[in-house]
Amino acid sequence: MTEADDATGAAPPDGGGDVGAIARRLVEELTSRGETVAVAESLTGGLVVSTLVDVPGASAAVRGGVVAYATPLKHSVLGVSASLLAAEGAVHPEVARQMAAGVRVALSVDGQPATWGISTTGVAGPDPQDGKPVGTVYVGIASAAGARAVELHLDGDRGAIRRATVSELLARTSSEVRGRE
């Protein structure tokens, strides 16, 4: 996996579509492979894991989620570097990468990390944060092979940015899972 990619709010790599359908495809794919996912969220405040558990049978693949809305929780619960948070703030690609990697371990079962860790951090508004404008979002995807972050530049109000983040992350995770044959 690469360390960082950039997206400008373009359609997710699986062609977009209804976020519920994207979540259903992801849960089905993970379940068929015997893989699991753990979620670390900041700006989305639980919307990612909620969208996943709306899918019947999600318990076969979804480990759970951590809402680390307060910046210090990103360090104390998910293991994000305290010096990184102090230097860069919470809205940074390396924070998204470390959140995704950290949640895999934080939600281990019987000593086994989740197959996939996914994360969200960014600025939904109404005000800029950490010197970043509203709509700047980083999503992270991690597996045993490594972790990467994708930078998104999203438009709309707070709710629209949060919903678009969920859709983008789930679509990109689905694409990543399918790409690992």
PDB file of C-alpha atoms in Angstrom:
ATOM      1  CA  MET A   1       0.000   0.000   0.000  1.00  0.00           C
ATOM      2  CA  THR A   2       1.176   3.501  -0.649  1.00  0.00           C
ATOM      3  CA  GLU A   3       1.467   5.966   2.187  1.00  0.00           C
ATOM      4  CA  ALA A   4      -0.843   8.667   0.873  1.00  0.00           C
ATOM      5  CA  ASP A   5      -3.093   9.265  -2.073  1.00  0.00           C
ATOM      6  CA  ASP A   6      -5.110  12.292  -3.069  1.00  0.00           C
ATOM      7  CA  ALA A   7      -8.714  12.597  -4.142  1.00  0.00           C
ATOM      8  CA  THR A   8     -10.701  15.690  -4.887  1.00  0.00           C
ATOM      9  CA  GLY A   9     -14.146  14.426  -4.035  1.00  0.00           C
ATOM     10  CA  ALA A  10     -14.382  12.357  -7.224  1.00  0.00           C
ATOM     11  CA  ALA A  11     -16.566   9.270  -7.304  1.00  0.00           C
ATOM     12  CA  PRO A  12     -15.363   6.394  -5.128  1.00  0.00           C
ATOM     13  CA  PRO A  13     -13.346   3.736  -6.974  1.00  0.00           C
ATOM     14  CA  ASP A  14     -16.193   1.207  -6.998  1.00  0.00           C
ATOM     15  CA  GLY A  15     -18.341   3.580  -9.028  1.00  0.00           C
ATOM     16  CA  GLY A  16     -20.167   5.218  -6.152  1.00  0.00           C
ATOM     17  CA  GLY A  17     -23.754   4.296  -5.544  1.00  0.00           C
ATOM     18  CA  ASP A  18     -25.870   3.989  -2.470  1.00  0.00           C
ATOM     19  CA  VAL A  19     -23.794   3.828   0.699  1.00  0.00           C
ATOM     20  CA  GLY A  20     -25.981   1.012   2.020  1.00  0.00           C
ATOM     21  CA  ALA A  21     -25.239  -1.063  -1.071  1.00  0.00           C
ATOM     22  CA  ILE A  22     -21.531  -0.333  -0.745  1.00  0.00           C
ATOM     23  CA  ALA A  23     -21.613  -1.413   2.909  1.00  0.00           C
ATOM     24  CA  ARG A  24     -23.527  -4.575   2.027  1.00  0.00           C
ATOM     25  CA  ARG A  25     -20.981  -5.526  -0.660  1.00  0.00           C
ATOM     26  CA  LEU A  26     -18.101  -4.887   1.735  1.00  0.00           C
ATOM     27  CA  VAL A  27     -19.627  -6.963   4.550  1.00  0.00           C
ATOM     28  CA  GLU A  28     -20.411  -9.783   2.118  1.00  0.00           C
ATOM     29  CA  GLU A  29     -16.868  -9.760   0.723  1.00  0.00           C
ATOM     30  CA  LEU A  30     -15.277  -9.736   4.173  1.00  0.00           C
ATOM     31  CA  THR A  31     -17.577 -12.501   5.402  1.00  0.00           C
ATOM     32  CA  SER A  32     -16.889 -14.710   2.367  1.00  0.00           C
ATOM     33  CA  ARG A  33     -13.138 -14.348   3.008  1.00  0.00           C
ATOM     34  CA  GLY A  34     -13.397 -14.885   6.767  1.00  0.00           C
ATOM     35  CA  GLU A  35     -11.934 -11.403   7.324  1.00  0.00           C
ATOM     36  CA  THR A  36     -12.822  -8.721   9.849  1.00  0.00           C
ATOM     37  CA  VAL A  37     -12.844  -4.935  10.033  1.00  0.00           C
ATOM     38  CA  ALA A  38     -12.372  -2.535  12.934  1.00  0.00           C
ATOM     39  CA  VAL A  39     -13.294   1.142  12.647  1.00  0.00           C
ATOM     40  CA  ALA A  40     -11.712   4.257  14.184  1.00  0.00           C
ATOM     41  CA  GLU A  41     -13.709   7.443  13.685  1.00  0.00           C
ATOM     42  CA  SER A  42     -13.321  11.084  14.450  1.00  0.00           C
ATOM     43  CA  LEU A  43     -15.352  13.493  12.303  1.00  0.00           C
ATOM     44  CA  THR A  44     -17.875  10.786  11.371  1.00  0.00           C
ATOM     45  CA  GLY A  45     -18.680  10.122  15.029  1.00  0.00           C
ATOM     46  CA  GLY A  46     -19.848   6.530  14.583  1.00  0.00           C
ATOM     47  CA  LEU A  47     -21.517   6.795  11.163  1.00  0.00           C
ATOM     48  CA  VAL A  48     -19.105   4.352   9.520  1.00  0.00           C
ATOM     49  CA  VAL A  49     -19.637   1.529  11.998  1.00  0.00           C
ATOM     50  CA  SER A  50     -23.370   2.312  12.130  1.00  0.00           C
ATOM     51  CA  THR A  51     -23.594   2.003   8.345  1.00  0.00           C
ATOM     52  CA  LEU A  52     -21.760  -1.325   8.465  1.00  0.00           C
ATOM     53  CA  VAL A  53     -23.894  -2.797  11.240  1.00  0.00           C
ATOM     54  CA  ASP A  54     -27.058  -1.811   9.374  1.00  0.00           C
ATOM     55  CA  VAL A  55     -26.189  -4.744   7.084  1.00  0.00           C
ATOM     56  CA  PRO A  56     -27.833  -7.996   8.210  1.00  0.00           C
ATOM     57  CA  GLY A  57     -25.119 -10.471   9.204  1.00  0.00           C
ATOM     58  CA  ALA A  58     -22.528  -7.748   9.825  1.00  0.00           C
ATOM     59  CA  SER A  59     -21.485  -9.397  13.084  1.00  0.00           C
ATOM     60  CA  ALA A  60     -19.586 -11.995  11.063  1.00  0.00           C
ATOM     61  CA  ALA A  61     -17.156  -9.325   9.843  1.00  0.00           C
ATOM     62  CA  VAL A  62     -17.457  -6.160  11.924  1.00  0.00           C
ATOM     63  CA  ARG A  63     -15.388  -6.170  15.130  1.00  0.00           C
ATOM     64  CA  GLY A  64     -16.619  -2.795  16.339  1.00  0.00           C
ATOM     65  CA  GLY A  65     -15.666   0.823  16.382  1.00  0.00           C
ATOM     66  CA  VAL A  66     -13.892   3.457  18.417  1.00  0.00           C
ATOM     67  CA  VAL A  67     -15.105   7.050  18.251  1.00  0.00           C
ATOM     68  CA  ALA A  68     -11.999   9.026  19.157  1.00  0.00           C
ATOM     69  CA  TYR A  69     -13.540  12.446  18.671  1.00  0.00           C
ATOM     70  CA  ALA A  70     -11.330  14.142  21.261  1.00  0.00           C
ATOM     71  CA  THR A  71      -7.759  14.399  19.983  1.00  0.00           C
ATOM     72  CA  PRO A  72      -6.116  12.919  23.135  1.00  0.00           C
ATOM     73  CA  LEU A  73      -8.110   9.686  22.635  1.00  0.00           C
ATOM     74  CA  LYS A  74      -6.395   9.166  19.314  1.00  0.00           C
ATOM     75  CA  HIS A  75      -3.210   8.672  21.330  1.00  0.00           C
ATOM     76  CA  SER A  76      -4.470   6.972  24.487  1.00  0.00           C
ATOM     77  CA  VAL A  77      -6.862   4.502  22.810  1.00  0.00           C
ATOM     78  CA  LEU A  78      -5.531   4.100  19.268  1.00  0.00           C
ATOM     79  CA  GLY A  79      -1.815   4.633  19.795  1.00  0.00           C
ATOM     80  CA  VAL A  80      -1.396   7.619  17.490  1.00  0.00           C
ATOM     81  CA  SER A  81       1.918   9.335  18.198  1.00  0.00           C
ATOM     82  CA  ALA A  82       1.509  12.082  20.795  1.00  0.00           C
ATOM     83  CA  SER A  83       4.334  14.067  19.172  1.00  0.00           C
ATOM     84  CA  LEU A  84       2.598  13.827  15.775  1.00  0.00           C
ATOM     85  CA  LEU A  85      -0.661  15.089  17.267  1.00  0.00           C
ATOM     86  CA  ALA A  86       1.170  17.927  19.033  1.00  0.00           C
ATOM     87  CA  ALA A  87       3.058  18.950  15.899  1.00  0.00           C
ATOM     88  CA  GLU A  88       0.389  18.476  13.228  1.00  0.00           C
ATOM     89  CA  GLY A  89      -2.968  18.236  14.981  1.00  0.00           C
ATOM     90  CA  ALA A  90      -5.579  15.574  14.286  1.00  0.00           C
ATOM     91  CA  VAL A  91      -6.187  16.462  10.631  1.00  0.00           C
ATOM     92  CA  HIS A  92      -3.194  14.838   8.974  1.00  0.00           C
ATOM     93  CA  PRO A  93      -2.649  11.780   6.744  1.00  0.00           C
ATOM     94  CA  GLU A  94      -0.265  10.104   9.184  1.00  0.00           C
ATOM     95  CA  VAL A  95      -2.909  10.430  11.912  1.00  0.00           C
ATOM     96  CA  ALA A  96      -5.405   8.594   9.672  1.00  0.00           C
ATOM     97  CA  ARG A  97      -2.820   5.885   8.956  1.00  0.00           C
ATOM     98  CA  GLN A  98      -1.975   5.415  12.625  1.00  0.00           C
ATOM     99  CA  MET A  99      -5.652   5.402  13.629  1.00  0.00           C
ATOM    100  CA  ALA A 100      -6.388   2.642  11.095  1.00  0.00           C
ATOM    101  CA  ALA A 101      -3.389   0.588  12.195  1.00  0.00           C
ATOM    102  CA  GLY A 102      -4.130   1.207  15.874  1.00  0.00           C
ATOM    103  CA  VAL A 103      -7.765   0.143  15.757  1.00  0.00           C
ATOM    104  CA  ARG A 104      -6.805  -3.222  14.222  1.00  0.00           C
ATOM    105  CA  VAL A 105      -4.881  -3.940  17.413  1.00  0.00           C
ATOM    106  CA  ALA A 106      -7.202  -2.151  19.843  1.00  0.00           C
ATOM    107  CA  LEU A 107     -10.077  -4.372  18.728  1.00  0.00           C
ATOM    108  CA  SER A 108      -8.113  -7.628  18.735  1.00  0.00           C
ATOM    109  CA  VAL A 109      -9.981 -10.776  19.684  1.00  0.00           C
ATOM    110  CA  ASP A 110      -8.044 -13.580  21.366  1.00  0.00           C
ATOM    111  CA  GLY A 111      -4.821 -11.782  20.502  1.00  0.00           C
ATOM    112  CA  GLN A 112      -5.677 -11.536  16.811  1.00  0.00           C
ATOM    113  CA  PRO A 113      -5.939  -8.052  15.281  1.00  0.00           C
ATOM    114  CA  ALA A 114      -8.771  -7.318  12.877  1.00  0.00           C
ATOM    115  CA  THR A 115      -7.860  -8.084   9.268  1.00  0.00           C
ATOM    116  CA  TRP A 116      -8.627  -4.492   8.303  1.00  0.00           C
ATOM    117  CA  GLY A 117      -8.569  -1.242  10.205  1.00  0.00           C
ATOM    118  CA  ILE A 118     -10.238   1.822   8.715  1.00  0.00           C
ATOM    119  CA  SER A 119     -10.353   5.386   9.975  1.00  0.00           C
ATOM    120  CA  THR A 120     -11.652   8.906   9.457  1.00  0.00           C
ATOM    121  CA  THR A 121     -10.247  12.239  10.566  1.00  0.00           C
ATOM    122  CA  GLY A 122     -10.873  15.679   9.155  1.00  0.00           C
ATOM    123  CA  VAL A 123     -12.841  18.904   9.214  1.00  0.00           C
ATOM    124  CA  ALA A 124     -16.615  18.726   8.762  1.00  0.00           C
ATOM    125  CA  GLY A 125     -17.148  22.332   9.824  1.00  0.00           C
ATOM    126  CA  PRO A 126     -18.463  24.802  10.408  1.00  0.00           C
ATOM    127  CA  ASP A 127     -14.971  26.165  11.193  1.00  0.00           C
ATOM    128  CA  PRO A 128     -11.473  25.232  10.006  1.00  0.00           C
ATOM    129  CA  GLN A 129      -9.382  23.037  12.339  1.00  0.00           C
ATOM    130  CA  ASP A 130      -5.622  22.629  12.716  1.00  0.00           C
ATOM    131  CA  GLY A 131      -5.143  25.155   9.907  1.00  0.00           C
ATOM    132  CA  LYS A 132      -7.119  22.971   7.493  1.00  0.00           C
ATOM    133  CA  PRO A 133     -10.224  24.209   5.655  1.00  0.00           C
ATOM    134  CA  VAL A 134     -13.658  22.657   6.006  1.00  0.00           C
ATOM    135  CA  GLY A 135     -13.932  19.609   3.760  1.00  0.00           C
ATOM    136  CA  THR A 136     -10.344  18.422   4.286  1.00  0.00           C
ATOM    137  CA  VAL A 137     -10.624  14.774   5.259  1.00  0.00           C
ATOM    138  CA  TYR A 138      -8.211  11.875   5.564  1.00  0.00           C
ATOM    139  CA  VAL A 139      -9.340   8.267   5.562  1.00  0.00           C
ATOM    140  CA  GLY A 140      -7.040   5.432   6.530  1.00  0.00           C
ATOM    141  CA  ILE A 141      -7.002   1.800   5.504  1.00  0.00           C
ATOM    142  CA  ALA A 142      -4.698  -0.705   7.211  1.00  0.00           C
ATOM    143  CA  SER A 143      -4.020  -4.422   6.996  1.00  0.00           C
ATOM    144  CA  ALA A 144      -1.101  -6.649   7.912  1.00  0.00           C
ATOM    145  CA  ALA A 145       0.504  -5.469   4.643  1.00  0.00           C
ATOM    146  CA  GLY A 146       0.654  -1.844   5.835  1.00  0.00           C
ATOM    147  CA  ALA A 147      -1.437   1.283   6.038  1.00  0.00           C
ATOM    148  CA  ARG A 148      -2.232   4.168   3.754  1.00  0.00           C
ATOM    149  CA  ALA A 149      -4.169   7.389   3.884  1.00  0.00           C
ATOM    150  CA  VAL A 150      -6.273   9.070   1.242  1.00  0.00           C
ATOM    151  CA  GLU A 151      -6.794  12.819   1.254  1.00  0.00           C
ATOM    152  CA  LEU A 152     -10.275  13.978   0.312  1.00  0.00           C
ATOM    153  CA  HIS A 153     -11.518  17.463  -0.448  1.00  0.00           C
ATOM    154  CA  LEU A 154     -15.275  17.385   0.061  1.00  0.00           C
ATOM    155  CA  ASP A 155     -17.943  20.023  -0.415  1.00  0.00           C
ATOM    156  CA  GLY A 156     -21.177  20.703   1.392  1.00  0.00           C
ATOM    157  CA  ASP A 157     -22.411  21.342   4.869  1.00  0.00           C
ATOM    158  CA  ARG A 158     -21.308  19.396   7.941  1.00  0.00           C
ATOM    159  CA  GLY A 159     -23.754  16.557   7.367  1.00  0.00           C
ATOM    160  CA  ALA A 160     -22.911  16.228   3.678  1.00  0.00           C
ATOM    161  CA  ILE A 161     -19.172  16.078   4.408  1.00  0.00           C
ATOM    162  CA  ARG A 162     -19.666  13.407   7.059  1.00  0.00           C
ATOM    163  CA  ARG A 163     -21.904  11.305   4.777  1.00  0.00           C
ATOM    164  CA  ALA A 164     -19.511  11.666   1.827  1.00  0.00           C
ATOM    165  CA  THR A 165     -16.633  10.571   4.073  1.00  0.00           C
ATOM    166  CA  VAL A 166     -18.501   7.375   4.998  1.00  0.00           C
ATOM    167  CA  SER A 167     -19.267   6.627   1.356  1.00  0.00           C
ATOM    168  CA  GLU A 168     -15.703   7.311   0.191  1.00  0.00           C
ATOM    169  CA  LEU A 169     -14.122   5.228   2.951  1.00  0.00           C
ATOM    170  CA  LEU A 170     -16.399   2.219   2.496  1.00  0.00           C
ATOM    171  CA  ALA A 171     -15.999   2.288  -1.294  1.00  0.00           C
ATOM    172  CA  ARG A 172     -12.217   2.550  -1.041  1.00  0.00           C
ATOM    173  CA  THR A 173     -12.064  -0.209   1.562  1.00  0.00           C
ATOM    174  CA  SER A 174     -14.220  -2.442  -0.601  1.00  0.00           C
ATOM    175  CA  SER A 175     -11.936  -1.806  -3.557  1.00  0.00           C
ATOM    176  CA  GLU A 176      -8.850  -2.529  -1.435  1.00  0.00           C
ATOM    177  CA  VAL A 177     -10.340  -5.766  -0.085  1.00  0.00           C
ATOM    178  CA  ARG A 178     -11.321  -6.932  -3.586  1.00  0.00           C
ATOM    179  CA  GLY A 179      -7.886  -6.006  -4.905  1.00  0.00           C
ATOM    180  CA  ARG A 180      -6.160  -8.330  -2.474  1.00  0.00           C
ATOM    181  CA  GLU A 181      -6.712 -11.671  -4.157  1.00  0.00           C
TER     182      GLU A 181
END
